[in-house]
Coordinates of C-alpha atoms and ligand atoms in Angstrom, one line a residue:
M1 CA 110.4 94.7 39.1
A2 CA 107.5 93.7 41.9
V3 CA 108.3 90.8 44.2
E4 CA 105.5 88.1 43.4
K5 CA 105.8 85.5 45.8
V6 CA 107.4 85.1 49.4
T7 CA 107.7 82.9 52.3
A8 CA 108.4 84.0 55.7
F9 CA 109.4 81.9 58.6
A10 CA 108.5 83.4 62.4
P11 CA 109.6 81.9 65.2
A12 CA 107.7 80.1 68.7
T13 CA 107.6 82.0 71.5
V14 CA 107.5 81.6 75.4
G15 CA 104.9 84.6 76.1
N16 CA 104.4 85.4 78.6
V17 CA 107.8 84.7 80.3
G18 CA 106.1 83.8 83.7
I19 CA 106.5 87.5 85.4
G20 CA 105.5 89.1 82.8
F21 CA 102.0 88.6 82.1
D22 CA 101.1 89.7 78.9
I23 CA 104.1 91.9 78.3
L24 CA 107.2 89.6 78.2
G25 CA 107.8 86.8 76.1
H26 CA 110.9 85.2 73.9
T27 CA 112.0 83.5 70.8
V28 CA 112.6 79.9 70.5
R29 CA 114.9 78.9 68.3
A30 CA 114.1 75.9 65.4
V31 CA 110.2 75.9 65.9
G32 CA 107.7 78.3 64.0
D33 CA 105.3 79.3 61.4
R34 CA 106.0 79.6 57.5
V35 CA 103.5 81.9 55.5
S36 CA 104.1 82.2 51.6
A37 CA 102.1 85.5 50.1
R38 CA 102.1 85.8 46.6
R39 CA 100.3 89.5 44.9
S40 CA 96.9 88.2 43.4
A41 CA 94.9 90.3 40.7
E42 CA 91.9 90.0 42.4
P43 CA 91.4 92.1 45.7
G44 CA 91.0 91.2 49.2
I45 CA 92.8 88.1 51.4
R46 CA 92.6 84.4 50.7
I47 CA 93.9 81.6 52.7
S48 CA 94.6 79.0 50.1
G49 CA 95.6 76.2 52.4
I50 CA 96.8 75.1 56.1
T51 CA 99.1 72.3 56.4
G52 CA 101.5 71.1 58.9
T53 CA 98.2 70.4 61.2
S54 CA 95.1 67.8 61.4
A55 CA 93.1 70.4 62.9
S56 CA 90.8 72.4 61.1
L57 CA 92.1 75.8 61.1
P58 CA 89.4 78.7 59.2
L59 CA 90.4 79.2 55.5
E60 CA 87.2 82.5 55.9
A61 CA 90.7 85.2 56.1
E62 CA 88.4 87.4 59.0
K63 CA 88.5 84.1 61.3
N64 CA 91.9 83.2 60.5
T65 CA 95.0 84.9 63.1
A66 CA 97.2 85.1 59.9
G67 CA 94.2 86.1 57.6
M68 CA 92.8 89.0 59.8
A69 CA 96.4 90.8 60.5
L70 CA 96.4 90.6 56.6
I71 CA 93.2 92.8 56.5
S72 CA 94.1 95.1 58.8
M73 CA 97.7 95.7 56.9
A74 CA 95.7 95.8 53.8
T75 CA 92.8 98.2 54.7
A76 CA 95.4 100.6 56.7
L77 CA 97.2 101.2 53.7
S78 CA 95.0 100.5 50.6
L79 CA 96.5 97.7 49.0
P80 CA 96.5 98.2 45.2
F81 CA 96.5 94.4 44.9
G82 CA 95.2 91.1 46.8
V83 CA 97.2 88.6 49.0
E84 CA 96.8 85.0 48.8
I85 CA 98.4 83.2 51.3
A86 CA 99.5 79.5 52.3
I87 CA 100.3 78.8 56.2
D88 CA 102.4 75.7 56.8
K89 CA 102.2 75.5 61.1
G90 CA 105.3 73.9 62.6
I91 CA 103.9 74.9 66.1
P92 CA 101.1 72.6 67.8
L93 CA 98.0 73.9 68.1
G94 CA 96.9 75.4 71.4
S95 CA 100.4 74.4 73.1
G96 CA 101.6 78.0 74.7
L97 CA 103.8 78.8 72.2
G98 CA 102.9 81.2 70.3
G99 CA 101.6 79.3 67.0
S100 CA 98.2 82.2 66.3
A101 CA 100.9 84.8 66.6
A102 CA 103.6 83.5 64.8
S103 CA 101.2 82.7 62.1
A104 CA 100.0 86.3 62.1
V105 CA 103.8 87.9 62.2
A106 CA 104.9 85.3 59.4
A107 CA 101.9 86.5 57.1
V108 CA 102.3 90.5 57.8
V109 CA 106.4 89.8 57.4
A110 CA 106.1 87.7 53.9
A111 CA 103.7 90.1 52.5
N112 CA 105.2 93.4 53.5
A113 CA 108.0 92.1 51.2
L114 CA 105.5 92.3 48.4
L115 CA 105.4 96.2 48.9
D116 CA 107.1 98.7 46.9
E117 CA 108.1 100.3 50.0
P118 CA 108.1 98.0 52.6
L119 CA 107.4 99.2 56.5
S120 CA 109.4 98.9 59.2
K121 CA 108.6 95.9 61.4
I122 CA 107.1 98.2 64.4
E123 CA 104.8 99.2 61.9
L124 CA 104.0 95.5 61.2
L125 CA 103.4 95.2 64.9
K126 CA 99.8 96.6 65.2
F127 CA 98.4 94.6 62.5
A128 CA 100.3 91.1 63.5
M129 CA 98.3 92.4 67.0
Q130 CA 94.9 92.1 65.3
G131 CA 95.4 88.9 64.1
E132 CA 96.5 87.6 67.5
A133 CA 93.7 89.0 68.9
V134 CA 90.9 86.7 66.5
A135 CA 92.8 83.5 68.3
S136 CA 92.6 84.5 72.1
G137 CA 89.9 87.0 72.1
S138 CA 91.9 90.0 73.2
V139 CA 94.7 92.0 72.4
H140 CA 98.0 91.1 73.3
V141 CA 101.6 91.4 72.4
D142 CA 104.1 89.2 74.6
N143 CA 103.8 86.5 71.6
I144 CA 103.9 89.0 68.7
A145 CA 107.0 90.8 69.7
P146 CA 109.4 88.7 70.3
S147 CA 108.4 86.7 67.4
L148 CA 108.6 89.5 65.3
F149 CA 111.9 91.2 66.7
G150 CA 113.6 88.2 68.4
G151 CA 115.4 87.5 71.9
L152 CA 113.8 88.1 75.2
V153 CA 111.4 91.5 74.5
L154 CA 109.3 93.8 76.6
T155 CA 106.5 95.5 75.2
V156 CA 105.2 98.7 77.0
G157 CA 101.5 99.7 75.8
I158 CA 99.0 99.1 73.1
D159 CA 97.7 101.7 70.9
H160 CA 101.1 103.2 70.8
P161 CA 103.9 99.9 71.8
R162 CA 107.1 100.2 72.8
T163 CA 109.1 97.2 72.3
K164 CA 112.9 96.8 74.1
Q165 CA 115.0 93.7 73.6
I166 CA 116.4 92.9 77.2
P167 CA 120.0 91.1 77.1
V168 CA 119.8 87.2 78.2
P169 CA 123.1 86.4 80.1
P170 CA 125.4 84.1 78.0
G171 CA 124.4 80.3 78.3
I172 CA 121.3 80.2 79.2
R173 CA 119.0 77.5 77.6
C174 CA 115.5 77.4 78.0
V175 CA 113.7 73.8 78.0
L176 CA 110.5 73.5 76.9
V177 CA 108.1 70.3 77.6
H178 CA 105.2 70.4 75.5
P179 CA 102.6 67.3 76.7
H180 CA 100.2 66.1 74.8
M181 CA 97.1 68.2 75.6
F182 CA 95.4 71.2 74.3
M183 CA 94.9 74.5 76.2
S184 CA 92.6 77.3 74.7
T185 CA 94.0 80.6 75.5
R186 CA 90.1 82.2 75.6
E187 CA 89.5 79.3 78.4
A188 CA 93.1 79.9 80.4
R189 CA 92.3 83.2 79.9
R190 CA 88.7 83.2 81.4
I191 CA 89.8 81.4 84.4
L192 CA 91.7 84.3 85.6
R193 CA 90.3 86.5 88.6
K194 CA 89.9 90.0 87.8
T195 CA 91.0 91.4 90.9
V196 CA 94.5 91.1 92.4
D197 CA 95.9 91.0 96.4
L198 CA 97.7 93.9 96.7
S199 CA 100.5 91.9 98.3
D200 CA 100.6 89.8 95.2
V201 CA 100.6 93.2 93.4
V202 CA 104.2 94.2 95.2
W203 CA 105.3 90.6 95.0
Q204 CA 105.1 90.5 91.2
T205 CA 106.5 93.8 90.5
A206 CA 109.4 93.0 92.4
N207 CA 109.7 90.1 90.8
L208 CA 109.3 91.4 87.2
A209 CA 112.1 94.3 88.3
G210 CA 114.6 91.5 89.5
F211 CA 114.2 89.5 86.7
L212 CA 115.1 92.1 84.2
A213 CA 117.5 93.4 86.3
G214 CA 119.1 90.1 87.1
C215 CA 119.0 90.2 82.8
Y216 CA 121.0 93.3 82.0
T217 CA 123.4 92.8 84.7
N218 CA 124.1 88.9 84.3
D219 CA 123.0 88.0 87.9
L220 CA 121.9 84.6 87.7
A221 CA 121.3 84.5 91.5
M222 CA 118.5 87.5 91.0
I223 CA 116.8 86.4 88.1
R224 CA 116.5 82.6 90.2
D225 CA 114.9 84.5 92.8
A226 CA 112.9 86.5 90.9
F227 CA 111.5 83.9 88.7
E228 CA 108.1 83.3 90.6
D229 CA 105.1 84.2 88.9
V230 CA 102.7 85.0 92.2
I231 CA 99.3 85.8 90.1
I232 CA 99.3 83.9 87.4
E233 CA 101.1 80.5 87.3
P234 CA 98.9 79.3 90.6
Q235 CA 95.9 80.1 88.9
R236 CA 96.6 78.6 85.7
S237 CA 98.4 75.6 87.0
Q238 CA 95.4 73.4 88.2
L239 CA 94.7 73.0 84.0
I240 CA 97.6 71.1 83.9
P241 CA 98.0 67.7 85.1
G242 CA 101.6 67.3 87.3
F243 CA 102.5 70.5 86.6
K244 CA 103.8 70.7 90.6
A245 CA 105.6 67.5 89.9
V246 CA 107.3 69.0 86.6
K247 CA 108.5 72.4 88.3
Q248 CA 109.9 70.4 90.8
A249 CA 111.8 68.1 88.7
A250 CA 112.9 71.5 86.7
M251 CA 114.4 72.9 90.2
S252 CA 115.5 69.9 92.0
N253 CA 117.4 69.3 88.8
G254 CA 119.2 73.2 88.6
A255 CA 116.9 75.3 87.1
L256 CA 117.1 78.9 87.3
G257 CA 112.7 79.1 87.5
C258 CA 109.9 77.4 86.0
S259 CA 106.8 78.3 84.6
I260 CA 104.2 78.4 82.6
S261 CA 104.2 79.1 78.8
G262 CA 102.1 81.3 77.7
A263 CA 98.3 80.2 78.4
G264 CA 99.9 76.4 78.5
P265 CA 100.3 73.5 78.9
T266 CA 103.8 73.7 77.5
V267 CA 106.3 74.1 81.1
F268 CA 109.5 75.9 80.7
A269 CA 112.2 75.9 82.8
W270 CA 115.5 78.7 82.1
C271 CA 118.9 77.3 82.9
E272 CA 122.3 77.0 82.3
E273 CA 123.5 74.9 79.7
A274 CA 125.0 72.0 81.2
Y275 CA 121.6 71.3 83.4
A276 CA 119.7 71.8 80.2
N277 CA 119.9 67.9 79.3
G278 CA 118.8 66.5 83.3
I279 CA 116.1 69.1 83.4
R280 CA 114.4 67.6 80.1
I281 CA 114.7 64.2 81.0
A282 CA 113.5 65.0 84.6
M283 CA 110.6 67.5 83.3
V284 CA 109.6 65.1 80.9
E285 CA 109.1 61.8 83.3
A286 CA 107.6 63.6 85.7
F287 CA 104.5 64.6 82.7
A288 CA 104.8 60.7 82.2
E289 CA 103.8 59.9 85.6
H290 CA 100.7 61.7 84.9
D291 CA 100.0 59.4 81.9
L292 CA 101.0 62.7 79.6
A293 CA 103.6 61.5 76.7
S294 CA 105.4 65.3 76.0
D295 CA 107.3 66.9 73.1
Y296 CA 110.4 68.7 74.0
W297 CA 113.0 71.4 72.7
V298 CA 115.8 73.0 74.1
S299 CA 116.4 76.1 73.2
A300 CA 118.5 79.2 73.1
V301 CA 117.0 82.7 73.4
D302 CA 117.5 83.4 69.9
T303 CA 117.9 86.8 68.8
E304 CA 116.8 86.2 65.2
G305 CA 112.9 87.1 65.1
A306 CA 110.8 86.8 61.8
R307 CA 112.3 87.1 58.5
V308 CA 111.6 86.2 54.5
V309 CA 113.1 83.1 53.9
E310 CA 112.1 82.4 50.2
S311 CA 111.3 85.0 47.5
Ligands
HSE401 N1 100.1 86.1 77.4 C1 98.7 85.4 76.6 C2 98.1 84.5 78.6 C3 99.4 84.9 75.9 O1 99.0 84.0 78.9 O2 97.2 84.3 78.2 C4 98.2 83.4 75.0 O3 98.0 83.8 74.1

């Protein structure tokens, strides 16, 4: 018998992870969005409600990240039935934690479970990407791919994306501090220069390669030395009050590296487990000194991506 109603959960993400602009991201345990989807006789995609946020998000499917992902899926598959969804936001809006991506991913994973012959996750990736584009104005995958697959994920290519889960050294924790301010992804992308100095490209390339090599070989010293984003972070950090002090607080308390999660304003730090609490306290205090209260999470780099949680 056909499944009539399904709920899927998709985790929040750090994407990009500093040095991998638009291509490298990882999941955050415990925080995420849920989407319930049910078959309807009426064709098309409808959004019955959005909970978990006081902000008004569009209920028109073509203007909503989850709705647009499903429009793209329904069109490509010529779905013989309509889909009605309800979105429950667990990820703060405009936080840099991949909220728009998570809604799009949860929507396609839930709708996929309604199909008589469900698709593979790699086939769902492109539909979710179309949803993310509604929110940020461009197609990028550094939030979508880890939210879908789980773990630290590198994506190569846009038209025919390939993804690779990168191993993370055991015991690594990610400290995330979200100051209470809203950051528009479109605006944080608009301010970026369109040209980059060759020397910065060389430095950034070396750092990305070094970071990945460090992850594959459990070389924490290499990860620490390679963590620096020399292209995007210097441009965006001016949008986050106190960023320099927060980063300094993380580094002086033992972080391996610290940068902006996605478009910000959440700031994240990687560290060994024993340092996580001290780093978290110091980062929150540094934001407080700039009159910003914060939420925070300490997360393992979870390897579990989006999944059906109720059907
Ligand atoms: N990689 C994107 C950015 C993530 O940093 O602009 C935000 O969607």
